[in-house]
C-alpha positions as YAML, in Angstrom:
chain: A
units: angstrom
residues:
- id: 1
  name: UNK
  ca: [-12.88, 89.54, 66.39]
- id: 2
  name: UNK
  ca: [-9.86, 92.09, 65.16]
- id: 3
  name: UNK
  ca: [-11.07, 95.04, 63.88]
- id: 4
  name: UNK
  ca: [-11.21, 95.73, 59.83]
- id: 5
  name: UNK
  ca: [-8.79, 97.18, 57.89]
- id: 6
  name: UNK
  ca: [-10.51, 100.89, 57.55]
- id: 7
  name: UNK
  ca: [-10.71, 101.08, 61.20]
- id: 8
  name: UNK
  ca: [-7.78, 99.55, 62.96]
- id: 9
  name: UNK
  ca: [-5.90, 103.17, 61.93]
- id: 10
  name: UNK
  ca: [-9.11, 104.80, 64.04]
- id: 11
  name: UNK
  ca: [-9.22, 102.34, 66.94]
- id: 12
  name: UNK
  ca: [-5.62, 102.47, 67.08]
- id: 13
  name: UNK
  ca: [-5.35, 106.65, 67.79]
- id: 14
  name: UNK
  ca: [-8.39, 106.15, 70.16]
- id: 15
  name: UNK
  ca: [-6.02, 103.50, 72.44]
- id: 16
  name: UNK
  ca: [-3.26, 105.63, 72.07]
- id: 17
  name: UNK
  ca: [-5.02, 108.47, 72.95]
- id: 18
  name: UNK
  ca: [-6.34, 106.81, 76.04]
- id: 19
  name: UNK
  ca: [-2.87, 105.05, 77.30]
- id: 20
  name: UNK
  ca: [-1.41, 109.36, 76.96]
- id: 21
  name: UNK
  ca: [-4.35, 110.50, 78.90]
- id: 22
  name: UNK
  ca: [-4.60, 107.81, 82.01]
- id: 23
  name: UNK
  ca: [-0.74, 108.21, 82.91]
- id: 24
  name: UNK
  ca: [-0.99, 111.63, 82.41]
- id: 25
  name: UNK
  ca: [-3.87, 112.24, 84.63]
- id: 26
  name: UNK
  ca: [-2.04, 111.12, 87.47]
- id: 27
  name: UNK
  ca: [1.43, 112.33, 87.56]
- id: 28
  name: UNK
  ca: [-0.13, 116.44, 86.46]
- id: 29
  name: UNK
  ca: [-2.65, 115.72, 89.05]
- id: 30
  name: UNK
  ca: [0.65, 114.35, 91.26]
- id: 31
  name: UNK
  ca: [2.36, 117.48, 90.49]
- id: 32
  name: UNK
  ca: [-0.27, 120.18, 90.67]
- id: 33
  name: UNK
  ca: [-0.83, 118.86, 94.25]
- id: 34
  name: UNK
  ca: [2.60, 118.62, 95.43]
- id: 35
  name: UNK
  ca: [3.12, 122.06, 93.97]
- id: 36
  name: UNK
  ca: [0.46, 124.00, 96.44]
- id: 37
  name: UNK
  ca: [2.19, 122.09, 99.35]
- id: 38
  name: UNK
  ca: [4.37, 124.68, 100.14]
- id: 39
  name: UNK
  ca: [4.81, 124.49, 104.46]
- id: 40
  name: UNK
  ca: [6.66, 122.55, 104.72]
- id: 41
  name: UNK
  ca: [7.56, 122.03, 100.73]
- id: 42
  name: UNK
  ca: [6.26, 118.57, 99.62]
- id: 43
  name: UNK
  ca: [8.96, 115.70, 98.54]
- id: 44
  name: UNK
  ca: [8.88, 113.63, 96.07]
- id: 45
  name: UNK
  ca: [11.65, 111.77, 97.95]
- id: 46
  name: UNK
  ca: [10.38, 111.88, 101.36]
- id: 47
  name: UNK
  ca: [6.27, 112.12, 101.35]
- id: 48
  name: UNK
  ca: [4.32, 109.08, 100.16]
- id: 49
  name: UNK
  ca: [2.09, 110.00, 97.22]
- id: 50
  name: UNK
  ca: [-1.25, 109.13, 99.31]
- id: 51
  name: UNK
  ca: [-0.10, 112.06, 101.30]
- id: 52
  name: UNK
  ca: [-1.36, 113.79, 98.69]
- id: 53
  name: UNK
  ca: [-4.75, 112.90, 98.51]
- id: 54
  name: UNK
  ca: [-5.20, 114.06, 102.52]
- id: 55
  name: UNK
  ca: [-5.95, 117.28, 103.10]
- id: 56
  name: UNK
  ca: [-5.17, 117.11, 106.83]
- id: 57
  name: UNK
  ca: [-3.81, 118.41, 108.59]
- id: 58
  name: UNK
  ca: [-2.89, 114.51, 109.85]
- id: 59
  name: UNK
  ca: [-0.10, 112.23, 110.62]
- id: 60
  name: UNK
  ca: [0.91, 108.84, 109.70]
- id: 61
  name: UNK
  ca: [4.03, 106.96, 109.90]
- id: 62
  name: UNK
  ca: [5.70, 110.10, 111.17]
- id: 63
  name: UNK
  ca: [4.93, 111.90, 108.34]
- id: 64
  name: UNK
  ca: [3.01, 115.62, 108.55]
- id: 65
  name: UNK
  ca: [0.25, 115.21, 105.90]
- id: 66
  name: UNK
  ca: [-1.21, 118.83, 104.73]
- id: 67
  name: UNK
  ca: [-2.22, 119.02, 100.94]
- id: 68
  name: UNK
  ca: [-4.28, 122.04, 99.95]
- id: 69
  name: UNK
  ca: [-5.42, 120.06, 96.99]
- id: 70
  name: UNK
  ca: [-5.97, 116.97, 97.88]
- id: 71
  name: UNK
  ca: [-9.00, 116.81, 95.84]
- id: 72
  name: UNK
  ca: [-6.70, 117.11, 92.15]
- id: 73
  name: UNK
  ca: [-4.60, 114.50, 93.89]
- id: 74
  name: UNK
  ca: [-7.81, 111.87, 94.54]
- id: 75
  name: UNK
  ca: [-9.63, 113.10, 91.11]
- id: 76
  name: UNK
  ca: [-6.41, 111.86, 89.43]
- id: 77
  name: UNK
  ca: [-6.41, 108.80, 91.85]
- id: 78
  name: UNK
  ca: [-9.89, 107.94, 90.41]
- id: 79
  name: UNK
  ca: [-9.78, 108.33, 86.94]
- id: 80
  name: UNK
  ca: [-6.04, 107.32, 85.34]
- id: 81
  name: UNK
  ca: [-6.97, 103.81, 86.22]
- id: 82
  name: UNK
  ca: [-10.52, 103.95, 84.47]
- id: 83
  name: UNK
  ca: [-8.88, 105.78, 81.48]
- id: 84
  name: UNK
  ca: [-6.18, 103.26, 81.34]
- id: 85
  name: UNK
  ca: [-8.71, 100.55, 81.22]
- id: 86
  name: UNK
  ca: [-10.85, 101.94, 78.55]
- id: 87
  name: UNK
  ca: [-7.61, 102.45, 76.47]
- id: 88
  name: UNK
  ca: [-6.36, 98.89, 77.14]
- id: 89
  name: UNK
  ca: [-10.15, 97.47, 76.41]
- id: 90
  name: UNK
  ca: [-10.03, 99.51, 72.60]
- id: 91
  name: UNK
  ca: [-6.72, 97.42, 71.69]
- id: 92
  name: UNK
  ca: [-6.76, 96.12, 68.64]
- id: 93
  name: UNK
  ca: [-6.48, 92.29, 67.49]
- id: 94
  name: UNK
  ca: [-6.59, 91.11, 71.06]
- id: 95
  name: UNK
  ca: [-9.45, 88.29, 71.77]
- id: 96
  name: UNK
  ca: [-10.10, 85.33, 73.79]
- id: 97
  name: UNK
  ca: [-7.64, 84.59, 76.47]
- id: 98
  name: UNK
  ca: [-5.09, 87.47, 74.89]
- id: 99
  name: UNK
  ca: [-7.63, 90.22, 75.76]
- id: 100
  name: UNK
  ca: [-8.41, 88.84, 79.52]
- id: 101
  name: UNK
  ca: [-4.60, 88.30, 79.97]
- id: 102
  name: UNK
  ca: [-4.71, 92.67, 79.13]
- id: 103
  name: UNK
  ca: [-8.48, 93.40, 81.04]
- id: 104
  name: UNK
  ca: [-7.51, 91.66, 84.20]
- id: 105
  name: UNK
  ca: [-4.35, 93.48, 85.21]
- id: 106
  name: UNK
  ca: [-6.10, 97.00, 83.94]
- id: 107
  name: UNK
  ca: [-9.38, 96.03, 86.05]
- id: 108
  name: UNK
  ca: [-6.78, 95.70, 88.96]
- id: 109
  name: UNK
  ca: [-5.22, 99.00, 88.44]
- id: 110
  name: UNK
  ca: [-8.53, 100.52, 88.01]
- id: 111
  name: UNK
  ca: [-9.98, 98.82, 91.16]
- id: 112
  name: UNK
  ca: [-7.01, 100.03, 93.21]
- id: 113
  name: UNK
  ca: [-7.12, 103.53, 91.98]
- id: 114
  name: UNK
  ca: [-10.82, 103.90, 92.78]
- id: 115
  name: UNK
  ca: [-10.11, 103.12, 96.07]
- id: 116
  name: UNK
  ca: [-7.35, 105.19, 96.53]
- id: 117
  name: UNK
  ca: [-9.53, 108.22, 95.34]
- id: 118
  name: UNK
  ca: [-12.43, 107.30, 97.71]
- id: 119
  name: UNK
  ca: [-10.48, 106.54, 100.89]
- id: 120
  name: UNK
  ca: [-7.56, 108.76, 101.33]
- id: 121
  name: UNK
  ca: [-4.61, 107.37, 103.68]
- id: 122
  name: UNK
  ca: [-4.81, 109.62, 106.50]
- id: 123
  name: UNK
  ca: [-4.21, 108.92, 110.31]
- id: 124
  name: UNK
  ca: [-7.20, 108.92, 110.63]
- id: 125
  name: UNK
  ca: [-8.03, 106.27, 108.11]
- id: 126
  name: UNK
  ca: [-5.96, 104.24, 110.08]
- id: 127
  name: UNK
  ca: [-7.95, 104.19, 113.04]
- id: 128
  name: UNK
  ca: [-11.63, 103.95, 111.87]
- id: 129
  name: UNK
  ca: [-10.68, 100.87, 109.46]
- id: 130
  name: UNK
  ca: [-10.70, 102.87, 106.26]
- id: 131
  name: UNK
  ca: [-7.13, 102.80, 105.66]
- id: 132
  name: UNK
  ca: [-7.51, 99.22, 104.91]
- id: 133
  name: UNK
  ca: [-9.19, 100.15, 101.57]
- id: 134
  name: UNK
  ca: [-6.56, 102.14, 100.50]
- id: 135
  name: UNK
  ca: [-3.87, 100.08, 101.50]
- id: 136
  name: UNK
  ca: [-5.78, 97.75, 99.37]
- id: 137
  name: UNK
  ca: [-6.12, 99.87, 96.60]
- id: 138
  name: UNK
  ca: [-2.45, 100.99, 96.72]
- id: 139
  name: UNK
  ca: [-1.11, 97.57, 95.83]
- id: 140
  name: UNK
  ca: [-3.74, 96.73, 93.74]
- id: 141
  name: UNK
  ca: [-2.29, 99.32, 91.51]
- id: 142
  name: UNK
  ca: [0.92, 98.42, 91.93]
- id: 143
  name: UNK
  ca: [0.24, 95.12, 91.11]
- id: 144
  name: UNK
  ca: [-2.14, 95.40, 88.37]
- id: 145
  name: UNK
  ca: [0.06, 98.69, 86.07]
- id: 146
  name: UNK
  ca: [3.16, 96.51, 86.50]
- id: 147
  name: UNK
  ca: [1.80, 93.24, 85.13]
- id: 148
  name: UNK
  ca: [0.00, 95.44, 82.75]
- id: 149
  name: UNK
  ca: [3.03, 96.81, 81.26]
- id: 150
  name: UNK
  ca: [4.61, 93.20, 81.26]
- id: 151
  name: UNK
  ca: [1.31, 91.48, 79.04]
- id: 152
  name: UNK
  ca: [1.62, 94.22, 77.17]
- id: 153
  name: UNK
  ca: [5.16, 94.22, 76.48]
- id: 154
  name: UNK
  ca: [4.61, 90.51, 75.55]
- id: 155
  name: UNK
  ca: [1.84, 91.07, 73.29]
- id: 156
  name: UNK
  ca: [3.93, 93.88, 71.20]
- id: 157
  name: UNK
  ca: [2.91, 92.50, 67.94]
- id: 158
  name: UNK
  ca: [-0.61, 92.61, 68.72]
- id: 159
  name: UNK
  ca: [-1.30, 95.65, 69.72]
- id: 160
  name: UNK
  ca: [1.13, 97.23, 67.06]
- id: 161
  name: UNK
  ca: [4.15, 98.26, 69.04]
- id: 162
  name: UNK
  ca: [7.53, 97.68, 68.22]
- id: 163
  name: UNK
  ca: [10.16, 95.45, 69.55]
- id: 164
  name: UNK
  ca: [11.94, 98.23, 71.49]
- id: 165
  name: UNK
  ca: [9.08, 99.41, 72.89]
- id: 166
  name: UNK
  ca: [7.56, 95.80, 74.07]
- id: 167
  name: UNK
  ca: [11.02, 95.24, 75.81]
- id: 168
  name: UNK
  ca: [10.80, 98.83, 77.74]
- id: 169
  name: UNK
  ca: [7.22, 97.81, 78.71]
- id: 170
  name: UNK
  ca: [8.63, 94.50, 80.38]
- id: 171
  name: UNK
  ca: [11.70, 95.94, 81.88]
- id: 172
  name: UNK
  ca: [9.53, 98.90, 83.63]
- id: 173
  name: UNK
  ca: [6.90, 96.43, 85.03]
- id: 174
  name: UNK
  ca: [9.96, 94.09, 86.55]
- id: 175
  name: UNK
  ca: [11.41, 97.21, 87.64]
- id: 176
  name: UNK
  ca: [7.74, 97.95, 89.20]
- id: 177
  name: UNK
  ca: [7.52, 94.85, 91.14]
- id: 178
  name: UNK
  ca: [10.74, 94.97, 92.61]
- id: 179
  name: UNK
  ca: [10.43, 98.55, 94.08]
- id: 180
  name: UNK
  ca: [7.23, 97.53, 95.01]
- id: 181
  name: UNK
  ca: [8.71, 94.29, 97.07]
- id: 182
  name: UNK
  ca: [11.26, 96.59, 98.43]
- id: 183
  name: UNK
  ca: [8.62, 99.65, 99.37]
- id: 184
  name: UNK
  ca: [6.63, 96.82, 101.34]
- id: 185
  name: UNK
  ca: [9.87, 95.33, 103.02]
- id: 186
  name: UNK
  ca: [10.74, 98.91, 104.52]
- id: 187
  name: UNK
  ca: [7.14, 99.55, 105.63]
- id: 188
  name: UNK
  ca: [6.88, 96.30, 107.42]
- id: 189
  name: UNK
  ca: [10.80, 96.73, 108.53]
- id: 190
  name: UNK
  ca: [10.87, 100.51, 109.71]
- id: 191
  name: UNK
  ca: [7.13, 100.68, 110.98]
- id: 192
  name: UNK
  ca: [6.61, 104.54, 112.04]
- id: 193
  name: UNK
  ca: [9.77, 105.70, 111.35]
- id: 194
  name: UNK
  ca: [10.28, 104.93, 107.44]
- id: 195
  name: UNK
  ca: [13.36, 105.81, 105.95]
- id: 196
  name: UNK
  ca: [14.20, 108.91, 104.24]
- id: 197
  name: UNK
  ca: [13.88, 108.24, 100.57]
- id: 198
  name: UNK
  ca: [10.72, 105.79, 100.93]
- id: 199
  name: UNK
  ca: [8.87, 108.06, 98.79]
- id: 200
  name: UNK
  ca: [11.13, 107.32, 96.38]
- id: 201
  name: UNK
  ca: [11.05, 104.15, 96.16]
- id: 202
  name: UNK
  ca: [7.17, 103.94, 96.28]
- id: 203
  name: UNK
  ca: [7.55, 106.13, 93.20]
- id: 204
  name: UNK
  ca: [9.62, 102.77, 91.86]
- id: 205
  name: UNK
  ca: [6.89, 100.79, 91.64]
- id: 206
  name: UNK
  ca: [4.46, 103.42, 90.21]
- id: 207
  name: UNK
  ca: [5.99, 106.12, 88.02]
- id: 208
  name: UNK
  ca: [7.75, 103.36, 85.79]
- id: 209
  name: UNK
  ca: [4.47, 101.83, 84.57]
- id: 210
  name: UNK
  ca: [2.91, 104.74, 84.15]
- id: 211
  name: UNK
  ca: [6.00, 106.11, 81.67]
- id: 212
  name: UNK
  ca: [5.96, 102.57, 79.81]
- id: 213
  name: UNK
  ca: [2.32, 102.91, 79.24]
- id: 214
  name: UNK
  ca: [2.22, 106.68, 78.21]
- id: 215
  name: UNK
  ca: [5.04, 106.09, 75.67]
- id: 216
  name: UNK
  ca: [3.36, 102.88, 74.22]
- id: 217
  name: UNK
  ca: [0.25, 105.19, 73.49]
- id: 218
  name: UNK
  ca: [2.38, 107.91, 71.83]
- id: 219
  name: UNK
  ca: [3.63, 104.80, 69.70]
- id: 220
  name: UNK
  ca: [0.41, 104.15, 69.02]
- id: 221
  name: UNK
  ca: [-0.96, 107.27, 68.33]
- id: 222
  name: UNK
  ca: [1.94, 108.18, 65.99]
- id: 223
  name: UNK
  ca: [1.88, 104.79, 63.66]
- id: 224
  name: UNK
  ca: [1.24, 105.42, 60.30]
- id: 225
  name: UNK
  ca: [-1.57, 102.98, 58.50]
- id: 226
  name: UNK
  ca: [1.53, 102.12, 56.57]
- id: 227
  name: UNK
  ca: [3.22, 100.45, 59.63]
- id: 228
  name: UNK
  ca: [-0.21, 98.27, 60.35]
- id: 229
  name: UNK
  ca: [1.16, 94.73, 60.65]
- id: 230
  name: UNK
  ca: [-0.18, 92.26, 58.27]
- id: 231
  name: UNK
  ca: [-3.14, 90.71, 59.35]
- id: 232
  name: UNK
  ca: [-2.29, 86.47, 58.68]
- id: 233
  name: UNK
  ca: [-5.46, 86.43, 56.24]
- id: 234
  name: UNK
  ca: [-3.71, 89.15, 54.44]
- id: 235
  name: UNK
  ca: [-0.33, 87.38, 54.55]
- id: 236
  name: UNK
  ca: [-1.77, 83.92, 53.19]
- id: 237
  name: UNK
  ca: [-3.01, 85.54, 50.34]
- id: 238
  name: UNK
  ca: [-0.04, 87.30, 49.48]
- id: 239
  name: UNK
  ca: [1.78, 83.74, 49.46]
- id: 240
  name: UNK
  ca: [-0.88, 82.03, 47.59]
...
């Protein structure tokens, strides 16, 4: 059931709120990482972003893996997911099989960041079978924040956002899922020796989302009560 008038002003700063704070979890906790990797100095083209998360020292598909704070890293890991998916389940005037067609993707992202923050991608990992959860979790995220941004790109005039903004949402999850394609492709292609600017490209399929989705909170946050959409109860009786 949508919310009532005197709160959907409330509920809507509260999702807004939320959508700022999961995005923004990760990428400070991305860059507060990479910042005390300092020998050698941490790429954001090069280095995967579960490199991160490992303190090491350790190798894996060529690449040296020492991160001083790899414990910001998997802290963000774990929570921007969960605070994504609170922010996502506070929506407004979403029900039925419009609020599972939101909860599902979030529930993925949240599943695979979890696991990325439990199970870090070391060399390690790799060899006593744990690296299989966070393979897992990686594309569950990038699964689950790109068809996130896509539903809710659709569903613009539910939640509250405008047309501009539902369009960015969709173009960064397509975006998403084709760097994530192409991320996969030189994994499975290159093997060991991945190309230079992989890290980049994994950063394709995860930094867009997580943009979209920070900007559609700020949206949020900032809408006046005087921007609320008409509820169609409210419009019926206005042409009655």
């Amino acid at each position: 059931m949508p919310a009532s008038g005197a709160h959907q002003p409330a509920q809507r700063r509260v999702a807004g709120a939320l959508l700022i704070a999961g995005p923004a979890i990760f990428l400070l906790g991305e860059l507060i990482s990479a910042a005390a990797w300092t020998d050698p100095a941490y790429s954001y083209t090069h280095h995967f972003i579960s490199n991160l998360g490992v303190h090491g020292p350790s190798t894996l598909f060529g690449q040296y893996m020492y991160s001083p704070l790899a414990w910001v890293m998997n802290t963000g890991f774990f929570l921007f997911g969960i605070t994504i998916l609170a922010g996502v389940a506070t929506l407004r005037d979403l029900s039925g099989r419009r609020r599972w067609a939101t909860l599902i993707p979030a529930s993925l992202l949240t599943f695979g960041g979890v696991l990325l923050g439990l199970y870090p991608g070391s060399g390690e990992a790799l060899n006593n079978g744990t690296g299989e959860y966070h393979s897992m979790g990686a594309f569950a995220g990038f699964i689950g924040g790109n068809v996130l941004a896509i539903v809710l790109g659709h569903r613009r005039q539910r939640i509250g956002i405008s047309a501009r903004m539902g369009r960015a949402l969709i173009t960064v999850g397509v975006i998403g899922l084709i760097s994530m394609v192409l991320y996969l492709g030189m994994i499975v292609a290159a093997g060991d020796n991945p190309i230079g600017i992989i890290g980049l490209i994994e950063r394709g399929a995860v930094h867009p989302f997580l943009i979209g989705l920070l900007c559609a909170g700020a949206s949020l946050w900032k809408r006046k009560p005087t921007d609320e959409p008409l509820a169609p109860t409210a419009i019926a009786g206005k042409t009655a």
